[in-house]
Amino acid sequence: CRHLNDLLSLGQNMKRESGRKVQKGNISAAKAIADVIRTCLGPRAMMKMLLDPMGGIVMTNDGNAILREIQVQHPAAKSMIEISRTQDEEVGDGTTSVIILAGEMLSVAEQFLEQQMHPTVIISAYRHALDDMLDMLKDISTPVDVNDRAQMLKIINSAICTKALSRWSTMACNIALDAVRTVELEEHGRKEINIKLYAKVEKTDIEITREEDFSRILQMEEEYIQTICEDIIRLKPDLIFTEKGISDLAQHYLMKANITAIRRVRKTDNNRISRACGARIASRTDELREEDVGTGAGLFEIKKIGDEYFTFVTECKDPKACTILLRGASKEILAEVERNLQDAMQVCRNVLLDPSLLPGGGAVEMAVSKRLMERSKTLTGVEQWPYRAVAQALEVIPRTLIQNCGASTIRVLTSLRAKHTLEACASWGVNGETGTLADMMELGICEPLAVKAQTYKTAVETAILLLRIDDIVSGIKKKGDDQAGGGQGAE
């Protein structure tokens, strides 16, 4: 029987790894990625400074922002980075937790692989554990009144207090809540909260293909501009916005009619303006109707802030869009504040869409871990061990919180475990500031159910995905390959 490598007829620059070696390599890569951002969890989180390829600096403790800048070669490490991006897109928060948890899920699986347990058995136990974890989260969660402003601000504050923005948390929480409430739209009994507010607007361009007398072209252009301006003036607006340029001639016609024109507005900004004042974006002026004009805006003004001019459209009636203006000392700080504010708005959106709350500070992980341990005693066969390992892996979140604020890990974790054996103590977790035990609900540290459920789903699914891989075939480029001629037998 010929060797499989020969049967596959791998090229001279192909490298193949298989079996246990691949699984161990994947676990090591996942642990390495988790170790990079382990210190970025909790209110005492450390920040990372990264240099991007263009020479810019990124300073952040946001898991997704850090991993986005890191260049890795290992396919398993790339998968880990991808899950952080998925988490950010889906729920906007928990990007650090999901990486740490996925790394730990793989780490606890290593011992079973060494004991020659088949990966399929481990995967089956992990899937079983995930289903039970999601049911337990629903049991532990408490409903929240989305109209209670104080409660909503508490939830958003929990997301911000681990970030650089925590110093201005009161202001940031109010801004985030107001912004999300503004863009909330309810249609046909379904809530739509699109924070990014992207919309595609198709445009039509005019191309002159025939060569004509230049003066005739200019005359045609003037006539065309005059027609467009007359179409607009007919509706008697005070203000028009366009994504394209406006020629001097068009400005002249519009100014004579006492109409202010703002040109080269971004597509996304144009969409926001239309939602704020109730206007409709039109692609052609001959299609304009009276109802396309937005009458919801109260005041239009231009202000100079710093060295730049800003256009303000304010005092709107029932606006469905808004702008948040940030001012800071440096580009890096502003970029970090923007990321933090995005997280805060995403958390607010999650609560409005799914109004259920869970205690933060590692309390949920300990409560779910304890319940999984109890459930594992009812299981029979070899599957109970990986199932129990998932329960142990969940403890990585409170453990990391304790480590990051410099407390004694073993002592605090043991007392937290003991606390969770008592009745009605499911909301006890680690105070990330001091490293002591506290009731998270009393402290006001809460998390939306949607974020936690997504974290668990993504972490366990990634662990399952990487455990399934038992073969990696990769093409490697060696220096001087282009010159080397090597035949079939070349290594």
PDB file of N, CA and C in Angstrom, residues 386-427:
ATOM      1  N   PRO A 386     -16.470  14.709  29.277  1.00  0.00           N
ATOM      2  CA  PRO A 386     -16.378  15.973  28.536  1.00  0.00           C
ATOM      3  C   PRO A 386     -17.487  16.964  28.931  1.00  0.00           C
ATOM      4  N   TYR A 387     -18.671  16.421  29.280  1.00  0.00           N
ATOM      5  CA  TYR A 387     -19.793  17.268  29.713  1.00  0.00           C
ATOM      6  C   TYR A 387     -19.397  18.034  30.977  1.00  0.00           C
ATOM      7  N   ARG A 388     -18.749  17.303  31.892  1.00  0.00           N
ATOM      8  CA  ARG A 388     -18.297  17.922  33.150  1.00  0.00           C
ATOM      9  C   ARG A 388     -17.175  18.934  32.890  1.00  0.00           C
ATOM     10  N   ALA A 389     -16.358  18.650  31.868  1.00  0.00           N
ATOM     11  CA  ALA A 389     -15.246  19.548  31.524  1.00  0.00           C
ATOM     12  C   ALA A 389     -15.759  20.915  31.058  1.00  0.00           C
ATOM     13  N   VAL A 390     -16.923  20.914  30.393  1.00  0.00           N
ATOM     14  CA  VAL A 390     -17.531  22.185  29.960  1.00  0.00           C
ATOM     15  C   VAL A 390     -17.874  23.026  31.190  1.00  0.00           C
ATOM     16  N   ALA A 391     -18.393  22.357  32.222  1.00  0.00           N
ATOM     17  CA  ALA A 391     -18.727  23.063  33.473  1.00  0.00           C
ATOM     18  C   ALA A 391     -17.468  23.694  34.074  1.00  0.00           C
ATOM     19  N   GLN A 392     -16.355  22.955  34.045  1.00  0.00           N
ATOM     20  CA  GLN A 392     -15.088  23.489  34.584  1.00  0.00           C
ATOM     21  C   GLN A 392     -14.579  24.645  33.722  1.00  0.00           C
ATOM     22  N   ALA A 393     -14.741  24.520  32.399  1.00  0.00           N
ATOM     23  CA  ALA A 393     -14.241  25.550  31.483  1.00  0.00           C
ATOM     24  C   ALA A 393     -14.925  26.893  31.720  1.00  0.00           C
ATOM     25  N   LEU A 394     -16.211  26.862  32.107  1.00  0.00           N
ATOM     26  CA  LEU A 394     -16.950  28.110  32.327  1.00  0.00           C
ATOM     27  C   LEU A 394     -16.341  28.953  33.447  1.00  0.00           C
ATOM     28  N   GLU A 395     -15.649  28.279  34.377  1.00  0.00           N
ATOM     29  CA  GLU A 395     -15.061  29.005  35.506  1.00  0.00           C
ATOM     30  C   GLU A 395     -13.910  29.920  35.090  1.00  0.00           C
ATOM     31  N   VAL A 396     -13.487  29.822  33.823  1.00  0.00           N
ATOM     32  CA  VAL A 396     -12.372  30.656  33.353  1.00  0.00           C
ATOM     33  C   VAL A 396     -12.727  32.147  33.412  1.00  0.00           C
ATOM     34  N   ILE A 397     -14.009  32.487  33.238  1.00  0.00           N
ATOM     35  CA  ILE A 397     -14.414  33.913  33.236  1.00  0.00           C
ATOM     36  C   ILE A 397     -14.232  34.531  34.633  1.00  0.00           C
ATOM     37  N   PRO A 398     -14.856  33.963  35.706  1.00  0.00           N
ATOM     38  CA  PRO A 398     -14.591  34.546  37.032  1.00  0.00           C
ATOM     39  C   PRO A 398     -13.109  34.472  37.417  1.00  0.00           C
ATOM     40  N   ARG A 399     -12.435  33.366  37.017  1.00  0.00           N
ATOM     41  CA  ARG A 399     -11.018  33.227  37.373  1.00  0.00           C
ATOM     42  C   ARG A 399     -10.183  34.352  36.758  1.00  0.00           C
ATOM     43  N   THR A 400     -10.466  34.647  35.480  1.00  0.00           N
ATOM     44  CA  THR A 400      -9.719  35.706  34.790  1.00  0.00           C
ATOM     45  C   THR A 400     -10.018  37.066  35.408  1.00  0.00           C
ATOM     46  N   LEU A 401     -11.281  37.299  35.796  1.00  0.00           N
ATOM     47  CA  LEU A 401     -11.645  38.564  36.451  1.00  0.00           C
ATOM     48  C   LEU A 401     -10.863  38.745  37.745  1.00  0.00           C
ATOM     49  N   ILE A 402     -10.728  37.650  38.519  1.00  0.00           N
ATOM     50  CA  ILE A 402      -9.988  37.713  39.782  1.00  0.00           C
ATOM     51  C   ILE A 402      -8.508  37.999  39.501  1.00  0.00           C
ATOM     52  N   GLN A 403      -7.952  37.295  38.503  1.00  0.00           N
ATOM     53  CA  GLN A 403      -6.528  37.493  38.159  1.00  0.00           C
ATOM     54  C   GLN A 403      -6.249  38.928  37.738  1.00  0.00           C
ATOM     55  N   ASN A 404      -7.162  39.503  36.928  1.00  0.00           N
ATOM     56  CA  ASN A 404      -6.922  40.828  36.366  1.00  0.00           C
ATOM     57  C   ASN A 404      -6.961  41.945  37.395  1.00  0.00           C
ATOM     58  N   CYS A 405      -7.565  41.680  38.576  1.00  0.00           N
ATOM     59  CA  CYS A 405      -7.507  42.746  39.587  1.00  0.00           C
ATOM     60  C   CYS A 405      -6.571  42.370  40.738  1.00  0.00           C
ATOM     61  N   GLY A 406      -5.746  41.346  40.494  1.00  0.00           N
ATOM     62  CA  GLY A 406      -4.640  41.056  41.418  1.00  0.00           C
ATOM     63  C   GLY A 406      -5.020  40.367  42.710  1.00  0.00           C
ATOM     64  N   ALA A 407      -6.213  39.764  42.794  1.00  0.00           N
ATOM     65  CA  ALA A 407      -6.609  39.068  44.028  1.00  0.00           C
ATOM     66  C   ALA A 407      -6.117  37.614  43.990  1.00  0.00           C
ATOM     67  N   SER A 408      -6.300  36.904  45.103  1.00  0.00           N
ATOM     68  CA  SER A 408      -5.880  35.499  45.186  1.00  0.00           C
ATOM     69  C   SER A 408      -6.903  34.627  44.456  1.00  0.00           C
ATOM     70  N   THR A 409      -6.483  34.066  43.338  1.00  0.00           N
ATOM     71  CA  THR A 409      -7.415  33.330  42.464  1.00  0.00           C
ATOM     72  C   THR A 409      -8.058  32.146  43.171  1.00  0.00           C
ATOM     73  N   ILE A 410      -7.235  31.288  43.765  1.00  0.00           N
ATOM     74  CA  ILE A 410      -7.750  30.041  44.354  1.00  0.00           C
ATOM     75  C   ILE A 410      -8.707  30.349  45.503  1.00  0.00           C
ATOM     76  N   ARG A 411      -8.296  31.286  46.394  1.00  0.00           N
ATOM     77  CA  ARG A 411      -9.116  31.581  47.575  1.00  0.00           C
ATOM     78  C   ARG A 411     -10.486  32.153  47.177  1.00  0.00           C
ATOM     79  N   VAL A 412     -10.479  33.140  46.290  1.00  0.00           N
ATOM     80  CA  VAL A 412     -11.743  33.807  45.915  1.00  0.00           C
ATOM     81  C   VAL A 412     -12.636  32.850  45.119  1.00  0.00           C
ATOM     82  N   LEU A 413     -12.036  32.081  44.203  1.00  0.00           N
ATOM     83  CA  LEU A 413     -12.824  31.171  43.375  1.00  0.00           C
ATOM     84  C   LEU A 413     -13.458  30.064  44.216  1.00  0.00           C
ATOM     85  N   THR A 414     -12.698  29.568  45.208  1.00  0.00           N
ATOM     86  CA  THR A 414     -13.225  28.514  46.090  1.00  0.00           C
ATOM     87  C   THR A 414     -14.393  29.049  46.907  1.00  0.00           C
ATOM     88  N   SER A 415     -14.249  30.279  47.446  1.00  0.00           N
ATOM     89  CA  SER A 415     -15.350  30.838  48.246  1.00  0.00           C
ATOM     90  C   SER A 415     -16.564  31.161  47.361  1.00  0.00           C
ATOM     91  N   LEU A 416     -16.327  31.520  46.087  1.00  0.00           N
ATOM     92  CA  LEU A 416     -17.441  31.780  45.168  1.00  0.00           C
ATOM     93  C   LEU A 416     -18.179  30.479  44.853  1.00  0.00           C
ATOM     94  N   ARG A 417     -17.397  29.406  44.686  1.00  0.00           N
ATOM     95  CA  ARG A 417     -17.990  28.087  44.425  1.00  0.00           C
ATOM     96  C   ARG A 417     -18.871  27.670  45.615  1.00  0.00           C
ATOM     97  N   ALA A 418     -18.342  27.921  46.822  1.00  0.00           N
ATOM     98  CA  ALA A 418     -19.096  27.573  48.039  1.00  0.00           C
ATOM     99  C   ALA A 418     -20.370  28.413  48.137  1.00  0.00           C
ATOM    100  N   LYS A 419     -20.264  29.681  47.761  1.00  0.00           N
ATOM    101  CA  LYS A 419     -21.419  30.593  47.826  1.00  0.00           C
ATOM    102  C   LYS A 419     -22.544  30.102  46.917  1.00  0.00           C
ATOM    103  N   HIS A 420     -22.169  29.574  45.755  1.00  0.00           N
ATOM    104  CA  HIS A 420     -23.174  29.133  44.788  1.00  0.00           C
ATOM    105  C   HIS A 420     -23.852  27.819  45.193  1.00  0.00           C
ATOM    106  N   THR A 421     -23.324  27.129  46.199  1.00  0.00           N
ATOM    107  CA  THR A 421     -23.999  25.911  46.682  1.00  0.00           C
ATOM    108  C   THR A 421     -25.191  26.282  47.574  1.00  0.00           C
ATOM    109  N   LEU A 422     -25.212  27.541  48.064  1.00  0.00           N
ATOM    110  CA  LEU A 422     -26.311  27.997  48.926  1.00  0.00           C
ATOM    111  C   LEU A 422     -27.527  28.361  48.075  1.00  0.00           C
ATOM    112  N   GLU A 423     -28.674  28.435  48.727  1.00  0.00           N
ATOM    113  CA  GLU A 423     -29.922  28.787  48.028  1.00  0.00           C
ATOM    114  C   GLU A 423     -29.927  30.277  47.671  1.00  0.00           C
ATOM    115  N   ALA A 424     -30.541  30.632  46.567  1.00  0.00           N
ATOM    116  CA  ALA A 424     -30.757  32.033  46.147  1.00  0.00           C
ATOM    117  C   ALA A 424     -29.467  32.857  46.095  1.00  0.00           C
ATOM    118  N   CYS A 425     -28.372  32.228  45.672  1.00  0.00           N
ATOM    119  CA  CYS A 425     -27.105  32.979  45.544  1.00  0.00           C
ATOM    120  C   CYS A 425     -26.588  32.951  44.108  1.00  0.00           C
ATOM    121  N   ALA A 426     -27.489  32.721  43.159  1.00  0.00           N
ATOM    122  CA  ALA A 426     -27.078  32.598  41.751  1.00  0.00           C
ATOM    123  C   ALA A 426     -26.524  33.904  41.187  1.00  0.00           C
ATOM    124  N   SER A 427     -26.862  35.037  41.850  1.00  0.00           N
ATOM    125  CA  SER A 427     -26.406  36.327  41.311  1.00  0.00           C
ATOM    126  C   SER A 427     -25.097  36.803  41.942  1.00  0.00           C
TER     127      SER A 427
END
